[in-house]
Amino acid sequence: MGKVRNLFLSLSKKIEKITSKYQGRLLLLMLIFLIMTILANLPYLNLVLTISNTIWIMIVIALFLFNISIRSLLLTALVFLILAFISVILGNKNVAEVLGNSVYLIILIVFLFSIVEYIREIGRS
Amino acid sequence: MKKIIKNNKFLEIIFLFLISLTPLLWFNNGYVILGHDSGFRLDQLGYWKSLFYSWNPSPNFGADWSIFKGFLVTQFPETLFSTLTGSLAAGEKLTFIFWFFAIGLSMYIFVNSFYKEQKFWFLRIFSSTFYIYNFFLLQAWFIAERAKFSIYVALPLCTLLLYKTLSKQMSLWKGIFFFSLLFFFFNAGGAPTFLGSFFVIFFVTIIYFAVVNFQKGGIRELIYVFKVGVLFLTGLFLINAYWIAPQIYLMFYHYSSSLAASGGISGIIGWESTISKNASFINLLRLEGIPDWYNSQIHPYSSLYLKNIFFIAFSFLFPIVLVGLLVLIVGQKWRNHNKQLLLLILALCLVGIVFAAGSHPPLGFIYALFIKYIPAFPIFRSSFYKFGVAFWFPFIFLISYGLYTIFTNYIKNKKLYFLCSALVVVAILAFHFPYFNANFFTWNTPYSTRIKIPSYVTVMSDYINNLPSTTRILLLPSLDPVFHADITDWNFWSLDLLPRLTTNKSIVADSADAPEIIGGMYNAIQLGNEEQFLRLAYISGVNKILWRDDAVYGSGMKANAQLHYEEDTIKSFHSLRLLKEEGKWRLYDIVYVKPSTAFFIPKDINIIAENNSYIGQLIAEKSTTNSALLENVEPSLGNIAGKEYISANCVLCEPSAFRKIIGQIESPQLRLLPNSKLYFLVRAKEYISLKRTKSYEARALTDMIYSYRRIVEINSLLRKNDQDHNFNQEVFSNISRFKKNVNNAMAEANLLSVEKRNDLLVRIYAYLYHENRITDSFIRNSQANAAIDDLELWIVQKMNTLEKTIWMTKNKTDKKYFIDIPSVGNYSLVFTNMGQITPSEIYLDGKKIDVQDNRIEAGTHKLEVVYSPLESMLVRPAEGELSFNIPNGERERLVLKPLSREHLYTVSFDYRFNSGIPPNIKITQDAVNNDNRYELTRKNGELLSAEGTWNRYEYVVGGDPNSKNFSLDFFICCKNGKNSNFTIKNLNVAQLLEPGVNFVNTNPYSGKIQAEDISYKQLDPTTYIVSIHNATTPYVLSSRIGYDAGWKAFVLDPAESQNENFLSRIISRNINKENNPYKTNTFANSWFLNKKGSYDVLIEYEPQRFSYIGGLIALLFFPLSALLFILKGRK
């Protein structure tokens, strides 16, 4: 995991240098999602579709390992929704479904973080 | 007044009321909503009164009505409005407006409780509007599902009461009082399945507050939360005890049978996966996923929302708004937001969506586990419909709150804010535009639930309603044979038959669950057998026939064109006279010498086992007007029974029975071949599986499954044609493993009883037959040829051995049976469904026997009945092989003799396709208006698919009474220039012989039963008092009321006989004196009574008693909870 993390972070920094404005990590993730969606939407690439469900969900979980904020996570969900819309338009319901599952997972994570935070708040008060 | 008008909230409610007037657009030009599952009736008040009772006499011979008790409240608005206005259409208009407004107001009250200030006007208006206008609700409107609307109204208010009580903004007793009151009025129609959403909302809220309150106040707060939960649920159950109590009774007695009728757990999971096929998270987040949208090609509006880019984009705005809301809230660190409420709603949303998605991946396994392991959970078998509200309600609130938050954050100009808010409300109404035309009522063109009732229907229904209460009407023509639905040429379609919606009399028809005696009556009409019809009509209490010219079949085939011979037949019956003719409906009276009564004491009692498959034939052919055929009786009753019918079970008598067994053999999925290094895993798995299988039968079948796998593995190995030196070794090993599997299966079969062994050997034979066909197609590898030849020979030898051993029907005129004789005695044979045919020879265990008086020992016996050869229906009977070479576009016609409507016929032959394209086959019967009615449903290319091999073809067809010319045609459907060359042999078209064979043991006690006379009076639909006069022997009291185990007979003491007060009956009834009913004449109840003398017997439908008890509990609870509220908790 350490090597993957380092590779990811170094790539992110390079993108940050190029764009200088936005979070490199997030942009890199979006790029990966976009490529995966395009691949999954291509005909005869069912393998990508089969594994993508797991991969997307793993990526969402992995976001925490890279310390991406809740807000960035939610922006990812927005991108997922746009990609899902494109997939529906292209007639690939399965890809849209996989992206929808990831959106659900993100909302669930946001909820869990918020509830834990809320309980801590109550405890403090 | 001015103050009220100036009050913006008043205007908001006025707005809600105005949009609730939408149903007025649906009811122009005299339309009403009727049919399908809508549950509306012409005489709404009469129907509402019938809901008080747990038994409704209208469907056939009566049916349990306990499950509709909750509709006493849910259908009260329509009853009130219809009665006040004196019109169904006006009543429906007001009812629909009521539900629209109630739904909107419920959401409004919920939102207003948390967001009271003026600035939240948009949140209140939008959420309420959206809660009324959404597709989940629209799919319910086509049949106006009041039960769903009821729970839809209840959920926001239920959440509100729970929230306020748990957060201590409302006192516990006040909460309980209003909560139970809420569920008294909005009880989901008393349908426990619709309470699924409630349970999700309730338990999530309780768990949420358990966590939050525990953090706030420790264990004391936790106890309070559970106290609230328990007391709220108790209140709900107590105030609804009047419908819950009888349902608990039903659950104890009928749950297992209902579960089995739904196909068991696996059937329910299968159904559930069909319903939730499109309920993915992404579809639900777009507030779509409604099953009807995707399953129907002719859905009135779904294609627009599924295909149009604009509408698709609009639906994606819903989840985008939710995510946008979370982005904003998280960004603002929840400042100025009601975090406790929003987190609860989010939790409801996240859990609700999982339940609404049902068994759909990725979390569908949870739902499947619930169905498998939580008792009674299978009642929620259509997850989307049952749990949809649990997601729609919180999600709509979050979208509304999201839009409000986005607007207030980004639009600072007040006018612009107002404009945008108003536009969004208009947009949500426009997005749901199908609400504003009534097209959605047309659920399957041309059938609609929005119809105009012809005047003759109402006139005739009024006439029927004024006939005596003992009127029982048989519907003609018979119902649509596919759906058993009532369909008319004015676009009415319903499984709930039209005369049951328009009259209050018992309506008998051949519905899907109709008892055998009803089929017997229709069959007698088909055959023109007046004696049989009258006898069965008398036994079943039918005294009228309603002929309807407007009835059609689902295919649009007019009844008056195709089925009029049914009316021609009844017109020829001497005992019928036309009572009234009104438009397309005609009512006939059946004139009996002596009218049949609801109760009687049969002189001739016969008994039969429940699983006797010939019961329909026996009641049709062997019953008398004073006989009772009792099913599944206790041994003690055998003493007063005249005859006991014991059925002989025919082995593989049905056409294509053997092919069906072969069709059940599933192809194995090969993941590893024997030459794989990991193949040991396959062997280990098989070894463990066989070890775990306990019964001989299951183990033998498992062995055969593995034998089939061996054959498929060999086939794959040969196709792979590996040059590896181990390759041939693997083939040889697999052959020896195959033989071992088969030998083991046969050895295990020998350990079973005669009939079970035979059944198992038939299956083993079917496997070998199938495996033999596969070995024929093996690729020959020079090194393995000898082994393959040896294998083929081995299989053929085994099949030959089995053929000699197995007892099964191979010839249509030589039927083989097993018969279980319970005790030694003299038995006679009784044949049914024979027509003019008689058996030529009968053998029992190889010895020839007679029809009458045979001494037979107890035990299982082999019976063989031989008939003379049947007449071939081919004008020129075919002998030997027939070769056909049909040029493209032409047909080969084999002329048939006329096929009688009295019989079924089998068309059978072996065929081998040689070249060209495969032909189609059909039997042409030139009916009056519709040629080729009985076209066989074989599609082009399917018939002769197994090229070069002999295949068997069998089909059963009935004769068309309107046809004159009959033929068997082979033809090529599509012009593509190719001929069709094929060969057939053993061609036979002959009458289908399916006789019923029973052994009868005659009891000398028969005919000695005596009770001089009986009289009875009906207290209500669930209670009768039968007076018995001078019973001198034990006897059977029979009824013509539909069979249900809930009908109990109580012998009353003289003091009890005097007491007709229902309350005292409930309290004083001696349960020990109850008698359970036996199913009689396939449809009714009989009770065995052995008390002599004269006395009264109370016949009571037991669930009604539970309903009374439940009603008393509810009556006591209501003032008690009100008192506690007044005394303890007005906060």
PDB file of C-alpha atoms in Angstrom, chain B residues 877-1057:
ATOM      1  CA  PRO B 877     -53.567 -43.224 -41.307  1.00  0.00           C
ATOM      2  CA  ALA B 878     -49.821 -43.105 -41.916  1.00  0.00           C
ATOM      3  CA  GLU B 879     -47.713 -46.244 -41.740  1.00  0.00           C
ATOM      4  CA  GLY B 880     -43.930 -46.452 -41.678  1.00  0.00           C
ATOM      5  CA  GLU B 881     -41.730 -43.462 -42.433  1.00  0.00           C
ATOM      6  CA  LEU B 882     -43.060 -40.447 -44.309  1.00  0.00           C
ATOM      7  CA  SER B 883     -40.572 -38.251 -46.152  1.00  0.00           C
ATOM      8  CA  PHE B 884     -41.481 -34.664 -46.905  1.00  0.00           C
ATOM      9  CA  ASN B 885     -39.828 -32.170 -49.176  1.00  0.00           C
ATOM     10  CA  ILE B 886     -41.899 -29.012 -48.871  1.00  0.00           C
ATOM     11  CA  PRO B 887     -41.099 -26.315 -51.438  1.00  0.00           C
ATOM     12  CA  ASN B 888     -40.744 -22.827 -50.063  1.00  0.00           C
ATOM     13  CA  GLY B 889     -44.064 -21.093 -49.543  1.00  0.00           C
ATOM     14  CA  GLU B 890     -46.097 -24.290 -49.772  1.00  0.00           C
ATOM     15  CA  ARG B 891     -47.603 -26.607 -47.201  1.00  0.00           C
ATOM     16  CA  GLU B 892     -48.131 -30.299 -46.672  1.00  0.00           C
ATOM     17  CA  ARG B 893     -51.651 -30.947 -45.408  1.00  0.00           C
ATOM     18  CA  LEU B 894     -52.793 -34.135 -43.689  1.00  0.00           C
ATOM     19  CA  VAL B 895     -56.586 -34.098 -43.406  1.00  0.00           C
ATOM     20  CA  LEU B 896     -58.106 -35.028 -40.028  1.00  0.00           C
ATOM     21  CA  LYS B 897     -61.511 -36.365 -39.080  1.00  0.00           C
ATOM     22  CA  PRO B 898     -63.683 -33.872 -37.101  1.00  0.00           C
ATOM     23  CA  LEU B 899     -62.281 -33.266 -33.604  1.00  0.00           C
ATOM     24  CA  SER B 900     -65.072 -33.337 -31.042  1.00  0.00           C
ATOM     25  CA  ARG B 901     -65.310 -30.650 -28.358  1.00  0.00           C
ATOM     26  CA  GLU B 902     -65.961 -33.461 -25.863  1.00  0.00           C
ATOM     27  CA  HIS B 903     -62.402 -34.757 -25.988  1.00  0.00           C
ATOM     28  CA  LEU B 904     -58.781 -33.759 -26.089  1.00  0.00           C
ATOM     29  CA  TYR B 905     -56.494 -35.248 -28.734  1.00  0.00           C
ATOM     30  CA  THR B 906     -52.791 -35.986 -28.855  1.00  0.00           C
ATOM     31  CA  VAL B 907     -50.715 -35.295 -31.929  1.00  0.00           C
ATOM     32  CA  SER B 908     -47.492 -37.275 -31.744  1.00  0.00           C
ATOM     33  CA  PHE B 909     -44.713 -38.384 -34.054  1.00  0.00           C
ATOM     34  CA  ASP B 910     -40.968 -38.915 -34.267  1.00  0.00           C
ATOM     35  CA  TYR B 911     -39.149 -36.672 -36.692  1.00  0.00           C
ATOM     36  CA  ARG B 912     -35.752 -36.229 -38.243  1.00  0.00           C
ATOM     37  CA  PHE B 913     -34.708 -33.107 -40.045  1.00  0.00           C
ATOM     38  CA  ASN B 914     -32.716 -33.789 -43.211  1.00  0.00           C
ATOM     39  CA  SER B 915     -31.962 -30.546 -45.056  1.00  0.00           C
ATOM     40  CA  GLY B 916     -33.179 -27.059 -45.953  1.00  0.00           C
ATOM     41  CA  ILE B 917     -34.998 -25.114 -43.278  1.00  0.00           C
ATOM     42  CA  PRO B 918     -37.117 -26.574 -40.479  1.00  0.00           C
ATOM     43  CA  PRO B 919     -40.881 -26.404 -41.034  1.00  0.00           C
ATOM     44  CA  ASN B 920     -43.620 -25.144 -38.738  1.00  0.00           C
ATOM     45  CA  ILE B 921     -46.527 -27.261 -37.691  1.00  0.00           C
ATOM     46  CA  LYS B 922     -50.110 -26.377 -36.832  1.00  0.00           C
ATOM     47  CA  ILE B 923     -53.504 -27.917 -36.518  1.00  0.00           C
ATOM     48  CA  THR B 924     -55.952 -25.932 -38.567  1.00  0.00           C
ATOM     49  CA  GLN B 925     -59.553 -25.801 -37.429  1.00  0.00           C
ATOM     50  CA  ASP B 926     -61.509 -23.463 -39.634  1.00  0.00           C
ATOM     51  CA  ALA B 927     -63.539 -21.622 -37.018  1.00  0.00           C
ATOM     52  CA  VAL B 928     -66.269 -19.143 -37.934  1.00  0.00           C
ATOM     53  CA  ASN B 929     -64.309 -15.919 -37.718  1.00  0.00           C
ATOM     54  CA  ASN B 930     -60.816 -16.930 -36.870  1.00  0.00           C
ATOM     55  CA  ASP B 931     -58.820 -19.324 -38.955  1.00  0.00           C
ATOM     56  CA  ASN B 932     -55.977 -21.305 -37.387  1.00  0.00           C
ATOM     57  CA  ARG B 933     -57.134 -20.870 -33.833  1.00  0.00           C
ATOM     58  CA  TYR B 934     -55.212 -23.836 -32.612  1.00  0.00           C
ATOM     59  CA  GLU B 935     -51.949 -23.015 -34.249  1.00  0.00           C
ATOM     60  CA  LEU B 936     -49.250 -24.817 -32.338  1.00  0.00           C
ATOM     61  CA  THR B 937     -46.861 -22.437 -30.788  1.00  0.00           C
ATOM     62  CA  ARG B 938     -43.729 -23.727 -32.426  1.00  0.00           C
ATOM     63  CA  LYS B 939     -41.654 -21.032 -33.958  1.00  0.00           C
ATOM     64  CA  ASN B 940     -39.834 -21.299 -37.200  1.00  0.00           C
ATOM     65  CA  GLY B 941     -36.540 -23.100 -36.748  1.00  0.00           C
ATOM     66  CA  GLU B 942     -37.367 -24.677 -33.416  1.00  0.00           C
ATOM     67  CA  LEU B 943     -39.263 -27.716 -34.510  1.00  0.00           C
ATOM     68  CA  LEU B 944     -36.531 -29.785 -36.085  1.00  0.00           C
ATOM     69  CA  SER B 945     -33.537 -28.319 -34.387  1.00  0.00           C
ATOM     70  CA  ALA B 946     -31.698 -31.581 -33.672  1.00  0.00           C
ATOM     71  CA  GLU B 947     -30.385 -32.156 -37.110  1.00  0.00           C
ATOM     72  CA  GLY B 948     -29.903 -35.740 -38.167  1.00  0.00           C
ATOM     73  CA  THR B 949     -31.298 -37.336 -35.003  1.00  0.00           C
ATOM     74  CA  TRP B 950     -34.752 -38.662 -34.223  1.00  0.00           C
ATOM     75  CA  ASN B 951     -36.824 -36.444 -31.924  1.00  0.00           C
ATOM     76  CA  ARG B 952     -40.223 -36.877 -30.382  1.00  0.00           C
ATOM     77  CA  TYR B 953     -43.057 -34.383 -30.829  1.00  0.00           C
ATOM     78  CA  GLU B 954     -46.232 -34.444 -28.743  1.00  0.00           C
ATOM     79  CA  TYR B 955     -49.005 -31.913 -28.413  1.00  0.00           C
ATOM     80  CA  VAL B 956     -52.478 -31.921 -26.884  1.00  0.00           C
ATOM     81  CA  VAL B 957     -55.272 -30.071 -28.634  1.00  0.00           C
ATOM     82  CA  GLY B 958     -59.015 -29.643 -28.065  1.00  0.00           C
ATOM     83  CA  GLY B 959     -61.714 -29.687 -30.697  1.00  0.00           C
ATOM     84  CA  ASP B 960     -63.364 -26.443 -31.778  1.00  0.00           C
ATOM     85  CA  PRO B 961     -67.167 -26.734 -31.744  1.00  0.00           C
ATOM     86  CA  ASN B 962     -67.511 -24.145 -34.510  1.00  0.00           C
ATOM     87  CA  SER B 963     -65.150 -25.794 -36.991  1.00  0.00           C
ATOM     88  CA  LYS B 964     -65.978 -28.071 -39.864  1.00  0.00           C
ATOM     89  CA  ASN B 965     -62.629 -28.823 -41.513  1.00  0.00           C
ATOM     90  CA  PHE B 966     -59.612 -30.084 -39.607  1.00  0.00           C
ATOM     91  CA  SER B 967     -56.060 -30.726 -40.769  1.00  0.00           C
ATOM     92  CA  LEU B 968     -52.472 -31.138 -39.642  1.00  0.00           C
ATOM     93  CA  ASP B 969     -50.244 -28.791 -41.634  1.00  0.00           C
ATOM     94  CA  PHE B 970     -46.490 -28.612 -42.117  1.00  0.00           C
ATOM     95  CA  PHE B 971     -45.360 -25.374 -43.745  1.00  0.00           C
ATOM     96  CA  ILE B 972     -42.502 -22.906 -44.090  1.00  0.00           C
ATOM     97  CA  CYS B 973     -43.402 -19.563 -42.695  1.00  0.00           C
ATOM     98  CA  CYS B 974     -40.943 -17.248 -44.384  1.00  0.00           C
ATOM     99  CA  LYS B 975     -39.993 -17.038 -48.015  1.00  0.00           C
ATOM    100  CA  ASN B 976     -36.259 -17.470 -48.314  1.00  0.00           C
ATOM    101  CA  GLY B 977     -36.055 -19.809 -51.276  1.00  0.00           C
ATOM    102  CA  LYS B 978     -35.136 -22.975 -49.367  1.00  0.00           C
ATOM    103  CA  ASN B 979     -37.108 -26.203 -49.219  1.00  0.00           C
ATOM    104  CA  SER B 980     -37.711 -28.207 -46.101  1.00  0.00           C
ATOM    105  CA  ASN B 981     -36.738 -31.855 -46.157  1.00  0.00           C
ATOM    106  CA  PHE B 982     -37.619 -34.024 -43.174  1.00  0.00           C
ATOM    107  CA  THR B 983     -38.862 -37.484 -42.249  1.00  0.00           C
ATOM    108  CA  ILE B 984     -41.517 -38.443 -39.713  1.00  0.00           C
ATOM    109  CA  LYS B 985     -42.608 -41.799 -38.362  1.00  0.00           C
ATOM    110  CA  ASN B 986     -45.071 -43.159 -35.792  1.00  0.00           C
ATOM    111  CA  LEU B 987     -47.481 -40.340 -36.687  1.00  0.00           C
ATOM    112  CA  ASN B 988     -50.611 -40.600 -34.613  1.00  0.00           C
ATOM    113  CA  VAL B 989     -53.543 -38.289 -33.924  1.00  0.00           C
ATOM    114  CA  ALA B 990     -55.915 -39.907 -31.461  1.00  0.00           C
ATOM    115  CA  GLN B 991     -58.171 -39.155 -28.532  1.00  0.00           C
ATOM    116  CA  LEU B 992     -56.298 -38.470 -25.319  1.00  0.00           C
ATOM    117  CA  LEU B 993     -57.170 -41.180 -22.859  1.00  0.00           C
ATOM    118  CA  GLU B 994     -56.870 -39.964 -19.261  1.00  0.00           C
ATOM    119  CA  PRO B 995     -59.199 -42.148 -17.233  1.00  0.00           C
ATOM    120  CA  GLY B 996     -59.539 -41.883 -13.485  1.00  0.00           C
ATOM    121  CA  VAL B 997     -59.106 -45.235 -11.736  1.00  0.00           C
ATOM    122  CA  ASN B 998     -60.264 -45.754  -8.148  1.00  0.00           C
ATOM    123  CA  PHE B 999     -60.702 -48.814  -5.991  1.00  0.00           C
ATOM    124  CA  VAL B1000     -63.788 -48.752  -3.816  1.00  0.00           C
ATOM    125  CA  ASN B1001     -64.397 -50.612  -0.605  1.00  0.00           C
ATOM    126  CA  THR B1002     -68.094 -50.630   0.267  1.00  0.00           C
ATOM    127  CA  ASN B1003     -69.024 -50.326   3.946  1.00  0.00           C
ATOM    128  CA  PRO B1004     -72.079 -52.366   4.971  1.00  0.00           C
ATOM    129  CA  TYR B1005     -72.996 -49.600   7.484  1.00  0.00           C
ATOM    130  CA  SER B1006     -73.866 -47.251   4.628  1.00  0.00           C
ATOM    131  CA  GLY B1007     -77.445 -45.983   4.420  1.00  0.00           C
ATOM    132  CA  LYS B1008     -78.289 -46.252   8.106  1.00  0.00           C
ATOM    133  CA  ILE B1009     -77.749 -42.617   9.005  1.00  0.00           C
ATOM    134  CA  GLN B1010     -80.845 -40.959  10.309  1.00  0.00           C
ATOM    135  CA  ALA B1011     -81.947 -37.561  11.464  1.00  0.00           C
ATOM    136  CA  GLU B1012     -85.504 -36.690  10.670  1.00  0.00           C
ATOM    137  CA  ASP B1013     -85.281 -33.102   9.664  1.00  0.00           C
ATOM    138  CA  ILE B1014     -83.273 -29.945  10.120  1.00  0.00           C
ATOM    139  CA  SER B1015     -84.024 -26.250   9.987  1.00  0.00           C
ATOM    140  CA  TYR B1016     -81.642 -23.318  10.231  1.00  0.00           C
ATOM    141  CA  LYS B1017     -81.481 -19.585  10.584  1.00  0.00           C
ATOM    142  CA  GLN B1018     -78.683 -17.200   9.624  1.00  0.00           C
ATOM    143  CA  LEU B1019     -77.742 -14.650  12.284  1.00  0.00           C
ATOM    144  CA  ASP B1020     -75.077 -12.976  10.156  1.00  0.00           C
ATOM    145  CA  PRO B1021     -72.659 -14.056   7.375  1.00  0.00           C
ATOM    146  CA  THR B1022     -70.477 -15.806   9.957  1.00  0.00           C
ATOM    147  CA  THR B1023     -73.078 -17.385  12.244  1.00  0.00           C
ATOM    148  CA  TYR B1024     -75.884 -19.915  11.744  1.00  0.00           C
ATOM    149  CA  ILE B1025     -78.054 -21.856  14.168  1.00  0.00           C
ATOM    150  CA  VAL B1026     -79.044 -25.282  12.835  1.00  0.00           C
ATOM    151  CA  SER B1027     -81.832 -27.128  14.664  1.00  0.00           C
ATOM    152  CA  ILE B1028     -81.510 -30.900  14.552  1.00  0.00           C
ATOM    153  CA  HIS B1029     -84.675 -32.938  15.032  1.00  0.00           C
ATOM    154  CA  ASN B1030     -84.610 -36.526  16.272  1.00  0.00           C
ATOM    155  CA  ALA B1031     -81.133 -37.679  15.340  1.00  0.00           C
ATOM    156  CA  THR B1032     -81.046 -41.417  16.045  1.00  0.00           C
ATOM    157  CA  THR B1033     -77.522 -42.202  14.824  1.00  0.00           C
ATOM    158  CA  PRO B1034     -74.211 -40.384  14.493  1.00  0.00           C
ATOM    159  CA  TYR B1035     -74.471 -38.277  11.350  1.00  0.00           C
ATOM    160  CA  VAL B1036     -72.766 -35.738   9.136  1.00  0.00           C
ATOM    161  CA  LEU B1037     -74.112 -32.209   8.876  1.00  0.00           C
ATOM    162  CA  SER B1038     -73.182 -30.728   5.494  1.00  0.00           C
ATOM    163  CA  SER B1039     -73.334 -27.182   4.232  1.00  0.00           C
ATOM    164  CA  ARG B1040     -73.121 -25.354   0.946  1.00  0.00           C
ATOM    165  CA  ILE B1041     -70.864 -22.693   2.463  1.00  0.00           C
ATOM    166  CA  GLY B1042     -67.327 -22.594   1.063  1.00  0.00           C
ATOM    167  CA  TYR B1043     -64.802 -24.764   2.911  1.00  0.00           C
ATOM    168  CA  ASP B1044     -62.546 -23.145   5.459  1.00  0.00           C
ATOM    169  CA  ALA B1045     -60.992 -24.723   8.546  1.00  0.00           C
ATOM    170  CA  GLY B1046     -62.293 -21.706  10.488  1.00  0.00           C
ATOM    171  CA  TRP B1047     -65.928 -22.889  10.239  1.00  0.00           C
ATOM    172  CA  LYS B1048     -66.624 -24.641  13.540  1.00  0.00           C
ATOM    173  CA  ALA B1049     -69.736 -26.418  14.769  1.00  0.00           C
ATOM    174  CA  PHE B1050     -70.748 -26.201  18.459  1.00  0.00           C
ATOM    175  CA  VAL B1051     -73.481 -28.368  19.914  1.00  0.00           C
ATOM    176  CA  LEU B1052     -75.426 -25.980  22.126  1.00  0.00           C
ATOM    177  CA  ASP B1053     -76.919 -26.712  25.507  1.00  0.00           C
ATOM    178  CA  PRO B1054     -80.592 -25.702  25.777  1.00  0.00           C
ATOM    179  CA  ALA B1055     -79.619 -22.632  27.807  1.00  0.00           C
ATOM    180  CA  GLU B1056     -77.098 -21.554  25.194  1.00  0.00           C
ATOM    181  CA  SER B1057     -79.682 -22.025  22.441  1.00  0.00           C
TER     182      SER B1057
END
